[in-house]
Amino acid sequence: MQKIGILVFAVLVFLLSPLFVAAKEDVSDPKIGLVLSGGGARGGAHVGVLKAIEELGIRVDYIAGTSMGAIIGALYASGYSAEEIEMVLIETDWNKGLTDAPARRDRTMRKKQLEAQFLIPYRVGFNKGKIQLPLGAIQGQHLDQIFHKLFLPVASVHDFDQLTIPFRAVATDLVTGGAVVLSHGSLPDSVRASMSVPGVFAPVRIGNHLLVDGGMSNNLPVNIVREMGADIVIAVDISSPLLTEEQLTSVLSVTEQLTNFLTRRTADEQIASLGPQDILIAPDLGDFSSADFSAAKDIVPLGYDTALLQRDALLNLAVVPAIQPKSLAGFNAADYIVEFIDIDNGSVLNDAIIRSRVATETGQPLDLEALNKSVDRIYSLDLFESVTYDMVENDQGEQGVVVHANPRAWGPNYLQIGLELSSDLSSQSSFLLGMAYTRNALNSLGGELRVVGSMGRVDELSFDFYQPIDFKANWFVEPQVNWRRQNYNLWLEDTNIAEFEITTLGLNFGVGRNLSTTDRIILDYEYARGDADLVTGDLWFPIDDRVKIGEIDLLYQHDSLDNLWFPTSGMRHNLIYRYATDGIGAAYDFKQAMASGAFAVSRGKSNFLLNYGGGYSFDNTAPVERWFQLGGFGRLSGLVPNQLTGRHAALVTLAYYHRLNQLNLVPAYAGFTLEAGNVWDRSENMGFDDLRYSGSIFIGADTPIGPVYLAYGHSDTDENAIYFYVGNPFTTTRFD
């Protein structure tokens, strides 16, 4: 019996020995949890800490992060080394991530046309009789693209425990205010949710939650890594400190302080839970701002140096031999073969229109840059709150792309106000006030109705219906109804001799073809009837009091400028041939050709813009409402606006402007123009010998309400003018 007992004991020892070994290993090899707090651009300090951790040979078993800590933590958990994350932080265009609009070149020609109107760019939703606003100033359109590119190597991972290091992101439920721990799903979406500062970024919907920045509920999620299984916690706190009384100098600083209250309180609660075995690293980041991503390379060393101040404590956690961090440097997106493309479309727009804008083809390697441009082209249709994509695997094991097109929650009815002011600070001034109503997504082909009303320089009410007629939205029709009243001043030898008013009611019907995002052609017929009344002065030619317009215009338009008002690259051309005859409703038979455009180039902060414009009447019968006018800022500066009038015109302007600041919200410039041009009544009088010359110096800014200019102009006849403009100063420059 004794031998049997010994044998049973030996067997039990043999069977249970792995448990004793595991228990021993658990004691000698504790699990390390890394916690990274939010803090915006100050998150560069996280990278410095990671560099120190790698250098000391510490293996991280779990990571939890909030906001910027979630971004850095997710990258590290995905397999990026600290050095690679540092390069990501420095090289990523975070400023682009803070915009939604596609590059202007990639917007539709329709949107570029509307941009030149007097309307302020921003609009509000107007649905069911209520004003509606977006839930964030930035929808995160380009930020999504940045995150999808960064996390493409782990696009197939939807359980965050399956990453190189198990990971959790913390966000805040906007409805309840409670913390939401994200452990699975789309890693880019989870990171986006965790850093969506309320009011700045739109919330992210994941499951039943509407999520914003996790700093509101748990800015230093120590408790989360403990729940994951961490025995020892390394917590890195880069939360912004509370502002002093001296620093509370404006409503902005007060708002910042209110945010700091929330993030500081949650961080302090978590710090209080740390035990003697845990390590807290809190770099002193001084005055570095959470928004200053350009300073990332200077912030990284501060995190590294602060971590090494606790070198001895960290070395106790090191493993021997020292670990070698994994790297994703060898990953190639071209190895991802796209086997299918699905469209997740929540709008009334036909899926074929969205699909036609996706450049990616099935059976081909993934071209991430082309896919991002495709997403921008879909977004430029102006129907969607966001357009994103996911890399997924279907039930058949095929890998592909799903494009998500989410319609705007505050559409499809919008209101937009308009403002334009101009003055030469002497005798000439004008204004334009108005409003536009837009109803888009009228049908599956993307029809759009616009009603625009204005008063001031031009009293006008127009109804414009833009309707694509094919599934690629290449062909379109555009019927319009327009009532318009405008005053014209006529000058003779620099003297204002008369003012008359023309009022018309008419319609247009255009048929067009979009050749690309930069080119289109239009054939347009205009029919109008109205009155012409002399207000003051005398004319040296007879004028009909009945206005009869019947014209066909053939237009070619190209627009690849990167900015309408202060471009740094690209070009713009409008070429028009006009034919009018009594057979189609005109009072006079005449033909005209018009051309206008611009070429922009830049070097650093210096920009050059060559503008040209011209109009030629093949007949001497072109009515006064179709004459060309010059004068005003950039159009022979020194002369008052529209001082020169004739049936023929030519103008060339060379502008130079230098960028004065780096504030992307309101870029400012200073520059000058050199101008040459004139108008002529008869073609035989045209020539270079009687050109008039002018120049100007100016400062300008591209503001949220449109361009603003202050300029001084001087002409070759010693005429001077000072101009102030809010809105488009070139109201009749384009000869179109």
XYZ file of C-alpha atoms in Angstrom:
736
model
C 0.000 0.000 0.000
C 2.813 2.359 0.826
C 4.351 1.775 -2.604
C 0.981 2.461 -4.249
C 0.663 5.734 -2.290
C 4.137 6.789 -3.375
C 3.282 5.954 -6.979
C 0.029 7.953 -6.851
C 1.865 10.904 -5.301
C 4.518 10.765 -8.064
C 1.842 10.715 -10.765
C 0.056 13.707 -9.199
C 3.325 15.623 -8.974
C 4.006 14.842 -12.629
C 0.529 15.932 -13.729
C 0.447 19.099 -11.604
C 4.034 20.154 -12.216
C 3.074 22.436 -15.182
C 0.760 24.335 -12.856
C 3.559 24.834 -10.333
C 5.858 25.932 -13.133
C 3.213 28.275 -14.536
C 2.606 29.714 -11.092
C 6.325 30.212 -10.678
C 6.555 31.841 -14.094
C 3.608 34.083 -13.253
C 5.435 35.270 -10.156
C 8.783 35.758 -11.861
C 7.346 37.153 -15.092
C 4.583 39.637 -14.238
C 2.347 40.973 -17.002
C 3.088 44.578 -17.920
C 0.282 46.950 -18.878
C 1.071 50.231 -20.683
C -1.398 53.121 -20.280
C -1.185 56.179 -22.547
C -3.255 59.269 -21.814
C -4.756 61.800 -24.189
C -3.080 65.104 -24.893
C -3.077 65.859 -28.635
C 0.295 66.770 -30.125
C 1.820 66.417 -26.659
C 1.503 62.684 -27.414
C 4.961 62.870 -28.934
C 6.120 62.229 -25.353
C 4.487 58.787 -25.560
C 6.839 57.933 -28.413
C 9.838 58.973 -26.328
C 8.683 56.677 -23.525
C 8.274 53.812 -25.999
C 11.808 54.372 -27.263
C 13.100 54.104 -23.689
C 11.015 50.973 -23.042
C 12.416 49.304 -26.142
C 15.967 50.332 -25.270
C 15.647 48.855 -21.780
C 14.202 45.591 -23.076
C 10.742 45.760 -21.518
C 8.040 43.567 -23.029
C 4.590 45.166 -22.967
C 1.748 42.651 -22.590
C -1.271 44.956 -22.722
C -1.950 48.508 -23.943
C -4.861 50.849 -23.263
C -5.006 54.403 -24.546
C -7.236 57.420 -24.781
C -7.338 59.974 -27.603
C -3.757 60.596 -28.778
C -2.723 57.797 -26.436
C -5.092 55.517 -28.341
C -3.455 56.477 -31.639
C 0.091 55.840 -30.377
C -0.967 52.741 -28.472
C -2.808 51.247 -31.449
C 0.214 51.791 -33.685
C 2.516 50.088 -31.181
C 0.033 47.261 -30.637
C -0.172 46.789 -34.418
C 3.549 46.173 -34.726
C 5.040 49.590 -35.404
C 8.334 50.211 -33.606
C 8.820 53.379 -31.579
C 11.117 54.774 -34.266
C 8.512 54.098 -36.959
C 5.824 55.789 -34.863
C 8.081 58.818 -34.469
C 8.390 59.053 -38.250
C 4.597 58.697 -38.596
C 4.088 61.523 -36.111
C 6.539 63.817 -37.908
C 5.741 63.000 -41.532
C 1.932 62.740 -41.410
C 0.114 65.827 -42.694
C -2.072 66.300 -39.622
C -3.275 69.678 -40.942
C -4.883 67.851 -43.861
C -6.543 65.605 -41.307
C -8.194 68.707 -39.880
C -10.026 69.408 -43.157
C -12.854 67.600 -44.903
C -12.999 69.212 -48.325
C -11.251 67.361 -51.128
C -8.435 69.131 -52.939
C -10.099 71.770 -55.102
C -8.829 70.119 -58.283
C -10.834 66.981 -57.405
C -14.128 68.747 -56.750
C -16.843 68.711 -59.373
C -17.000 71.528 -61.903
C -20.491 72.289 -60.589
C -19.117 72.998 -57.099
C -16.290 75.117 -58.488
C -18.821 77.189 -60.417
C -20.906 77.809 -57.287
C -17.797 78.719 -55.287
C -17.368 81.881 -57.377
C -20.748 83.237 -56.252
C -21.060 85.880 -53.551
C -22.266 83.351 -50.990
C -20.341 82.622 -47.790
C -18.956 79.052 -48.015
C -20.668 77.747 -44.868
C -24.291 76.658 -44.810
C -26.762 75.187 -42.349
C -29.377 72.503 -42.670
C -33.010 73.584 -42.875
C -35.313 70.600 -42.520
C -38.891 70.322 -41.249
C -38.862 74.038 -40.529
C -35.832 73.843 -38.220
C -32.251 75.041 -38.516
C -29.838 72.113 -38.167
C -26.084 72.132 -37.653
C -23.508 69.340 -37.917
C -22.428 67.696 -34.663
C -18.812 68.700 -35.266
C -16.919 71.353 -37.173
C -14.776 68.608 -38.759
C -16.361 65.390 -40.006
C -12.993 63.607 -40.084
C -13.067 62.771 -43.786
C -9.300 62.988 -44.268
C -8.501 61.828 -40.743
C -10.245 58.556 -41.580
C -8.005 58.186 -44.616
C -4.892 58.759 -42.516
C -5.914 56.088 -40.003
C -6.910 53.573 -42.674
C -3.511 53.981 -44.291
C -1.657 53.606 -40.985
C -3.607 50.526 -39.892
C -3.786 48.830 -43.272
C -1.248 46.155 -42.184
C -3.767 44.909 -39.597
C -6.918 45.627 -41.598
C -8.061 42.021 -41.271
C -7.820 42.068 -37.457
C -11.158 42.837 -35.805
C -10.454 41.347 -32.373
C -7.931 43.667 -30.721
C -6.646 40.771 -28.598
C -5.263 39.347 -31.848
C -2.983 42.332 -32.475
C 0.733 41.990 -31.754
C -0.097 43.350 -28.293
C -3.689 43.173 -26.960
C -5.135 46.674 -27.089
C -8.075 48.753 -25.863
C -9.203 52.241 -26.881
C -11.358 54.338 -24.576
C -14.109 56.640 -25.853
C -17.023 58.476 -24.237
C -20.715 57.876 -24.925
C -22.053 61.295 -25.936
C -25.535 60.397 -24.656
C -24.685 59.010 -21.210
C -21.223 60.453 -20.580
C -19.943 57.024 -19.606
C -16.690 55.439 -20.732
C -16.893 52.912 -23.582
C -14.028 50.433 -23.935
C -13.445 49.404 -27.555
C -11.970 45.916 -27.875
C -13.075 44.815 -31.334
C -14.352 46.044 -34.675
C -12.645 48.528 -36.962
C -9.363 49.717 -35.448
C -9.341 53.000 -37.468
C -12.918 53.763 -36.381
C -12.118 52.970 -32.749
C -9.113 55.274 -32.728
C -11.146 58.002 -34.473
C -13.854 57.706 -31.831
C -11.363 57.893 -28.979
C -9.881 61.212 -30.190
C -13.054 62.977 -31.405
C -12.975 66.145 -29.312
C -16.625 67.242 -28.863
C -17.572 70.182 -31.049
C -14.343 69.963 -33.041
C -14.778 66.486 -34.540
C -18.066 64.825 -35.354
C -18.969 61.879 -33.102
C -18.371 58.359 -34.398
C -21.198 55.846 -34.276
C -20.082 52.364 -33.274
C -22.863 49.901 -32.548
C -25.471 51.632 -30.384
C -23.056 54.279 -29.144
C -22.404 57.802 -30.392
C -18.805 58.256 -29.307
C -16.489 61.189 -28.631
C -13.093 61.743 -27.009
C -12.377 59.296 -24.197
C -10.656 62.015 -22.191
C -14.085 63.164 -21.041
C -14.633 59.921 -19.107
C -11.238 58.246 -18.572
C -8.139 60.036 -19.792
C -5.671 57.600 -18.181
C -7.298 54.127 -18.300
C -5.229 52.329 -15.662
C -8.238 50.247 -14.639
C -8.624 48.927 -18.175
C -5.179 47.294 -18.397
C -5.713 45.808 -14.952
C -8.947 44.226 -16.234
C -6.979 42.910 -19.223
C -4.637 41.095 -16.813
C -1.787 43.483 -16.069
C 0.111 42.887 -12.832
C 2.256 46.003 -13.131
C 1.218 49.254 -14.820
C 3.382 51.790 -16.610
C 1.181 54.892 -16.869
C 2.219 57.823 -19.060
C 0.301 61.010 -18.281
C 0.585 63.908 -20.758
C -2.667 65.586 -19.742
C -2.575 69.349 -20.001
C -2.169 70.998 -16.595
C -4.774 73.414 -15.296
C -4.219 76.997 -16.387
C -3.184 79.592 -13.845
C -5.267 82.699 -13.203
C -2.793 84.738 -15.264
C -3.293 82.401 -18.219
C -7.088 82.800 -18.208
C -7.182 85.736 -20.601
C -9.986 84.980 -23.076
C -13.095 82.919 -23.722
C -10.867 80.413 -25.537
C -8.660 79.915 -22.494
C -11.746 79.556 -20.275
C -13.109 76.866 -22.634
C -9.735 75.115 -22.540
C -9.796 75.208 -18.745
C -13.248 73.590 -18.640
C -11.915 70.749 -20.796
C -8.861 70.453 -18.557
C -11.140 70.036 -15.519
C -12.636 66.883 -17.017
C -9.432 65.282 -18.276
C -7.414 66.224 -15.175
C -10.064 64.871 -12.800
C -10.266 61.462 -14.484
C -6.480 61.224 -14.757
C -5.999 62.058 -11.064
C -8.529 59.392 -10.058
C -6.606 56.747 -12.000
C -3.226 57.915 -10.691
C -4.570 57.489 -7.149
C -5.184 53.803 -7.915
C -1.527 53.107 -8.732
C 0.315 50.853 -6.306
C 3.966 50.843 -5.177
C 4.882 48.339 -7.895
C 3.458 50.569 -10.660
C 5.365 53.308 -12.503
C 4.007 56.765 -13.333
C 5.770 58.788 -16.041
C 4.557 62.386 -16.309
C 6.799 64.450 -18.608
C 7.005 68.189 -18.001
C 5.977 69.465 -21.430
C 5.934 73.138 -20.498
C 4.051 75.340 -22.915
C 3.830 72.810 -25.745
C 0.312 72.945 -27.131
C -1.909 69.947 -27.743
C -2.502 71.338 -31.259
C 1.130 71.967 -32.237
C 1.959 68.846 -34.265
C 4.899 70.616 -35.889
C 6.668 70.422 -32.498
C 6.405 66.618 -32.275
C 10.118 66.063 -32.943
C 10.945 68.343 -30.003
C 8.449 66.676 -27.652
C 9.647 63.089 -28.227
C 12.987 63.584 -26.388
C 11.163 64.977 -23.347
C 9.264 61.713 -22.964
C 12.458 59.690 -23.438
C 14.419 61.702 -20.863
C 11.587 61.560 -18.305
C 11.290 57.784 -18.683
C 15.031 57.321 -18.089
C 14.735 59.205 -14.807
C 13.084 55.974 -13.606
C 15.631 53.745 -15.295
C 16.235 51.518 -12.227
C 12.527 50.841 -11.701
C 12.035 50.102 -15.373
C 15.066 47.799 -15.527
C 13.398 45.605 -12.913
C 10.775 44.868 -15.566
C 13.235 44.095 -18.348
C 13.596 40.633 -19.832
C 16.859 38.960 -20.738
C 17.880 38.916 -23.500
C 16.460 42.322 -24.459
C 13.496 42.108 -26.846
C 13.734 43.281 -30.425
C 10.682 45.344 -31.427
C 8.706 44.166 -34.402
C 8.622 46.327 -37.515
C 6.117 46.815 -40.319
C 8.704 48.335 -42.631
C 8.398 45.412 -45.047
C 4.618 45.708 -45.463
C 3.480 46.501 -49.009
C -0.107 47.549 -49.718
C 0.309 46.285 -53.289
C 0.327 42.725 -51.900
C -3.354 43.183 -51.019
C -5.346 41.997 -54.057
C -8.850 43.487 -54.188
C -11.227 40.647 -55.052
C -14.498 42.540 -54.609
C -15.846 46.061 -54.055
C -19.116 46.644 -52.200
C -20.990 49.923 -51.844
C -22.715 50.684 -48.528
C -24.899 53.608 -49.596
C -27.377 55.192 -47.211
C -28.544 57.915 -49.628
C -31.050 58.031 -52.494
C -28.173 58.270 -54.960
C -27.815 55.298 -57.273
C -24.959 52.970 -56.333
C -23.678 53.115 -59.915
C -22.819 56.810 -59.556
C -20.748 56.069 -56.456
C -19.127 53.022 -58.041
C -18.165 55.034 -61.152
C -15.974 57.227 -58.974
C -14.022 54.345 -57.443
C -10.807 53.952 -59.419
C -9.928 50.635 -57.766
C -10.610 47.559 -59.930
C -11.218 43.996 -58.790
C -8.401 41.550 -59.377
C -5.830 44.323 -59.053
C -3.418 45.216 -56.224
C -4.669 47.856 -53.822
C -3.616 51.394 -54.755
C -4.276 53.264 -51.522
C -3.616 56.713 -52.970
C -6.066 56.087 -55.814
C -8.650 54.769 -53.353
C -8.342 57.880 -51.182
C -8.784 60.111 -54.240
C -11.815 58.062 -55.209
C -13.313 58.611 -51.778
C -12.687 62.351 -52.149
C -14.455 62.364 -55.516
C -17.481 60.688 -53.941
C -17.417 63.142 -51.039
C -17.285 66.066 -53.486
C -20.785 65.120 -54.685
C -21.794 67.150 -51.620
C -24.365 64.654 -50.368
C -22.492 62.799 -47.663
C -21.522 63.418 -44.080
C -18.608 61.052 -44.540
C -17.279 58.613 -47.106
C -15.026 55.925 -45.661
C -13.880 52.442 -46.548
C -12.947 49.203 -44.811
C -10.743 46.327 -45.874
C -12.792 43.201 -45.195
C -13.006 39.475 -45.889
C -16.293 37.942 -47.023
C -17.784 34.544 -46.184
C -15.936 32.998 -49.120
C -12.591 34.107 -47.738
C -12.118 36.793 -50.414
C -10.551 40.118 -49.440
C -12.023 43.343 -50.683
C -13.118 46.912 -50.062
C -16.416 48.205 -48.699
C -17.075 51.892 -49.382
C -19.416 53.482 -46.829
C -21.318 56.567 -48.047
C -23.207 58.082 -45.116
C -25.727 60.832 -45.978
C -25.668 64.060 -44.005
C -27.806 64.086 -40.901
C -28.487 67.817 -41.408
C -29.481 67.571 -45.097
C -30.733 67.531 -47.776
C -32.129 71.071 -47.433
C -29.668 73.894 -46.788
C -29.584 77.658 -46.298
C -26.618 79.845 -47.117
C -26.234 83.594 -46.698
C -24.294 85.882 -48.995
C -22.254 89.022 -48.384
C -20.206 91.210 -50.675
C -18.916 94.711 -49.922
C -16.761 96.943 -52.094
C -15.630 100.537 -51.882
C -12.957 102.740 -53.416
C -13.203 104.848 -50.234
C -14.284 107.869 -52.306
C -17.361 108.029 -54.534
C -17.929 104.429 -55.564
C -19.228 101.740 -53.263
C -21.590 98.805 -53.509
C -22.887 95.897 -51.535
C -24.627 92.617 -52.158
C -26.687 90.756 -49.581
C -28.610 87.607 -50.184
C -29.480 84.053 -49.372
C -29.570 80.715 -51.164
C -31.709 77.652 -50.616
C -30.371 74.327 -51.885
C -32.168 71.007 -52.073
C -29.867 68.252 -53.218
C -30.381 64.483 -53.483
C -33.670 65.091 -55.273
C -33.450 61.793 -57.107
C -31.237 58.764 -57.730
C -29.169 60.648 -60.318
C -28.310 63.502 -57.958
C -30.606 66.315 -59.079
C -30.189 69.639 -57.282
C -32.433 72.687 -56.965
C -31.038 76.094 -55.983
C -32.947 79.291 -55.314
C -30.760 82.383 -54.925
C -31.949 85.870 -54.042
C -29.869 89.033 -53.706
C -30.260 92.768 -53.287
C -27.823 95.652 -53.635
C -25.400 95.823 -56.552
C -27.711 93.401 -58.325
C -31.308 92.665 -57.393
C -31.921 89.110 -58.485
C -34.025 86.023 -57.943
C -33.040 82.835 -59.745
C -34.223 79.233 -59.814
C -31.618 76.759 -61.005
C -32.202 73.018 -61.495
C -29.107 70.915 -62.139
C -29.857 67.366 -63.266
C -27.291 64.703 -64.252
C -28.826 62.343 -66.808
C -26.541 59.286 -66.749
C -25.202 56.953 -64.076
C -21.707 58.433 -64.271
C -23.093 61.976 -63.910
C -21.162 63.002 -67.010
C -24.052 64.477 -69.003
C -26.387 67.007 -67.413
C -29.135 69.508 -68.165
C -29.556 72.799 -66.335
C -32.760 74.812 -66.826
C -32.934 78.194 -65.059
C -35.477 80.975 -64.515
C -34.090 84.379 -63.608
C -35.340 87.846 -62.712
C -32.612 90.487 -62.602
C -32.303 94.259 -62.138
C -28.936 95.980 -62.422
C -27.618 99.518 -62.811
C -24.897 100.375 -65.332
C -22.668 103.461 -65.353
C -21.235 104.797 -68.607
C -18.092 106.923 -68.718
C -16.658 109.174 -71.417
C -13.020 110.274 -71.046
C -12.999 109.507 -67.350
C -16.308 111.295 -66.716
C -19.428 109.464 -65.589
C -21.978 110.738 -68.106
C -24.936 108.430 -67.562
C -26.527 105.747 -65.456
C -29.219 103.426 -66.715
C -31.098 100.449 -65.278
C -31.871 97.171 -67.034
C -34.516 94.784 -65.716
C -35.024 91.380 -67.312
C -37.036 88.218 -66.808
C -35.786 85.202 -68.671
C -34.891 81.571 -68.822
C -31.883 79.493 -69.739
C -31.594 75.917 -70.815
C -28.172 74.322 -70.827
C -26.915 70.909 -71.853
C -23.435 69.977 -70.717
C -20.807 67.271 -70.537
C -18.388 66.871 -67.644
C -15.166 65.691 -69.263
C -13.362 65.341 -65.919
C -13.202 67.079 -62.549
C -11.339 69.928 -64.284
C -13.077 70.265 -67.675
C -16.549 70.582 -69.109
C -18.424 71.925 -72.136
C -21.886 73.524 -72.121
C -24.326 74.558 -74.817
C -26.707 77.123 -73.322
C -29.707 78.972 -74.732
C -30.919 82.173 -73.051
C -34.210 83.925 -73.704
C -35.173 87.095 -71.809
C -37.348 90.171 -72.059
C -37.009 93.393 -70.106
C -36.770 97.172 -69.906
C -33.898 99.633 -70.066
C -34.431 102.967 -68.326
C -32.092 105.952 -68.299
C -31.678 107.026 -64.679
C -29.359 110.037 -65.029
C -27.291 111.758 -67.735
C -27.262 111.575 -71.533
C -26.030 108.935 -73.953
C -24.222 109.569 -77.221
C -26.044 106.645 -78.822
C -29.687 105.536 -78.896
C -30.817 102.882 -76.424
C -33.906 100.717 -76.799
C -36.219 100.839 -73.827
C -37.209 97.233 -74.594
C -34.562 94.583 -73.997
C -34.820 91.421 -76.112
C -32.294 88.668 -75.510
C -32.088 85.476 -77.525
C -28.635 83.882 -77.503
C -26.828 80.585 -77.784
C -23.532 80.243 -75.895
C -20.990 77.504 -76.429
C -18.677 77.295 -73.400
C -15.528 75.372 -72.619
C -14.345 75.568 -69.014
C -11.186 74.303 -67.362
C -10.416 74.786 -63.676
C -7.491 73.112 -61.930
C -6.600 75.969 -59.548
C -5.892 74.785 -56.015
C -7.588 77.906 -54.594
C -9.970 80.308 -56.309
C -8.800 83.511 -54.639
C -5.132 82.952 -53.782
C -4.007 80.008 -55.950
C -0.519 78.535 -55.771
C -0.847 76.101 -58.692
C -3.073 75.175 -61.588
C -4.925 77.153 -64.221
C -8.399 78.312 -65.162
C -9.902 79.027 -68.590
C -13.336 80.119 -69.787
C -13.809 80.180 -73.558
C -17.200 81.341 -74.890
C -18.666 81.809 -78.342
C -22.001 83.700 -78.374
C -24.475 83.775 -81.238
C -27.562 86.029 -81.218
C -30.174 86.558 -83.923
C -33.788 87.657 -84.142
C -34.663 84.120 -85.247
C -34.040 82.887 -81.687
C -35.428 85.948 -79.917
C -32.700 88.635 -80.005
C -33.285 92.283 -80.878
C -30.000 92.406 -82.821
C -27.942 89.960 -84.806
C -24.424 89.740 -83.383
C -21.651 87.337 -82.497
C -19.056 87.549 -79.737
C -16.033 85.607 -78.520
C -14.779 85.825 -74.950
C -11.836 84.325 -73.131
C -10.580 84.650 -69.581
C -8.323 82.673 -67.348
C -5.355 82.436 -65.032
C -2.070 80.567 -64.583
C -0.660 80.114 -61.072
C 2.818 79.037 -59.970
C 4.610 79.306 -56.647
C 7.928 78.850 -54.959
C 7.824 78.581 -51.190
C 5.720 81.441 -49.854
C 5.996 83.418 -53.106
C 3.162 83.091 -55.620
C 2.690 84.391 -59.154
C -0.627 84.644 -60.979
C -1.031 85.627 -64.636
C -4.611 86.649 -65.435
C -5.921 87.339 -68.914
C -9.276 88.408 -70.279
C -10.663 89.554 -73.574
C -13.859 90.093 -75.496
C -14.406 90.623 -79.205
C -17.655 91.544 -80.995
C -17.778 90.480 -84.615
C -20.473 93.063 -85.294
C -21.035 96.683 -84.305
C -24.590 95.823 -83.308
C -23.895 94.171 -79.933
C -26.302 95.856 -77.460
C -25.055 97.830 -74.480
C -25.946 95.082 -71.989
C -23.386 92.891 -73.791
C -20.531 95.423 -73.779
C -17.348 94.785 -71.806
C -16.135 96.861 -68.882
C -12.768 97.476 -67.203
C -11.685 99.409 -64.144
C -11.222 98.603 -60.481
C -8.852 96.539 -58.411
C -6.885 94.152 -60.634
C -8.749 95.405 -63.716
C -6.746 98.604 -64.325
C -6.342 99.639 -60.712
C -6.454 103.368 -60.215
C -9.615 103.630 -62.300
C -12.983 103.317 -60.610
C -14.853 100.037 -61.150
C -16.241 99.640 -64.691
C -14.930 103.056 -65.798
C -14.114 101.842 -69.324
C -16.882 100.414 -71.554
C -16.761 99.099 -75.111
C -17.647 96.344 -77.565
C -14.082 95.010 -77.461
C -11.744 94.596 -74.521
C -8.398 93.108 -73.522
C -6.652 92.812 -70.172
C -3.505 91.144 -68.843
C -2.608 91.220 -65.135
C 0.480 89.843 -63.425
C 0.004 89.450 -59.677
C 2.580 88.577 -57.035
C 1.571 87.751 -53.455
C 3.595 86.489 -50.500
C 2.184 84.335 -47.696
C 2.443 86.225 -44.394
C 1.393 83.582 -41.874
C 0.970 79.866 -41.292
C -2.581 80.045 -39.944
C -4.535 77.745 -42.249
C -7.886 79.046 -41.044
C -7.130 82.600 -42.267
C -4.091 82.643 -44.583
C -2.920 86.225 -45.215
C -0.953 87.670 -48.119
C 0.715 90.874 -49.300
C 1.494 91.603 -52.912
C 1.206 93.786 -55.989
C -0.259 93.721 -59.511
C 0.908 95.048 -62.892
C -1.891 95.531 -65.436
C -2.324 96.475 -69.086
C -5.540 96.687 -71.096
C -8.219 98.824 -72.709
C -11.641 98.784 -74.346
C -12.586 99.833 -77.877
C -15.884 100.657 -79.598
C -14.800 99.474 -83.048
C -12.465 96.660 -84.002
C -10.421 98.807 -86.362
C -9.391 100.978 -83.418
C -7.880 98.098 -81.458
C -4.117 98.180 -80.977
C -1.207 98.107 -78.568
C -0.440 101.808 -78.984
C -3.344 102.952 -76.822
C -3.169 100.395 -74.008
C -3.668 101.764 -70.531
C -1.432 100.700 -67.648
C -2.043 100.411 -63.927
C -0.702 98.740 -60.827
C -1.645 98.100 -57.230
C -0.310 96.996 -53.882
C -2.547 95.031 -51.571
C -2.963 92.884 -48.509
C -5.545 90.134 -48.505
C -6.803 87.165 -46.535
C -8.851 84.073 -47.321
C -11.300 84.238 -44.417
C -14.245 82.042 -43.391
C -16.615 84.631 -44.913
C -14.690 84.797 -48.169
C -11.729 86.798 -49.485
C -10.967 90.215 -47.989
C -8.730 92.792 -49.689
C -7.364 96.255 -48.934
C -5.564 97.745 -51.929
C -4.131 100.950 -53.373
C -4.206 101.403 -57.158
C -2.454 103.854 -59.478
C -3.020 104.382 -63.210
C -0.817 105.752 -66.000
C -2.947 108.921 -66.024
C -2.065 109.565 -62.359
C -5.450 108.431 -61.097
C -5.424 106.824 -57.654
C -7.893 104.705 -55.747
C -8.033 102.857 -52.463
C -10.148 99.715 -52.473
C -11.727 97.642 -49.740
C -13.438 94.390 -50.652
C -15.226 91.640 -48.793
C -16.069 88.939 -51.297
C -15.217 88.611 -54.958
C -13.633 91.870 -56.189
C -13.549 90.668 -59.788
C -17.287 90.797 -60.382
C -16.983 91.501 -64.108
C -13.445 90.344 -64.746
C -14.267 87.034 -66.319
C -15.885 88.217 -69.551
C -18.426 85.439 -69.177
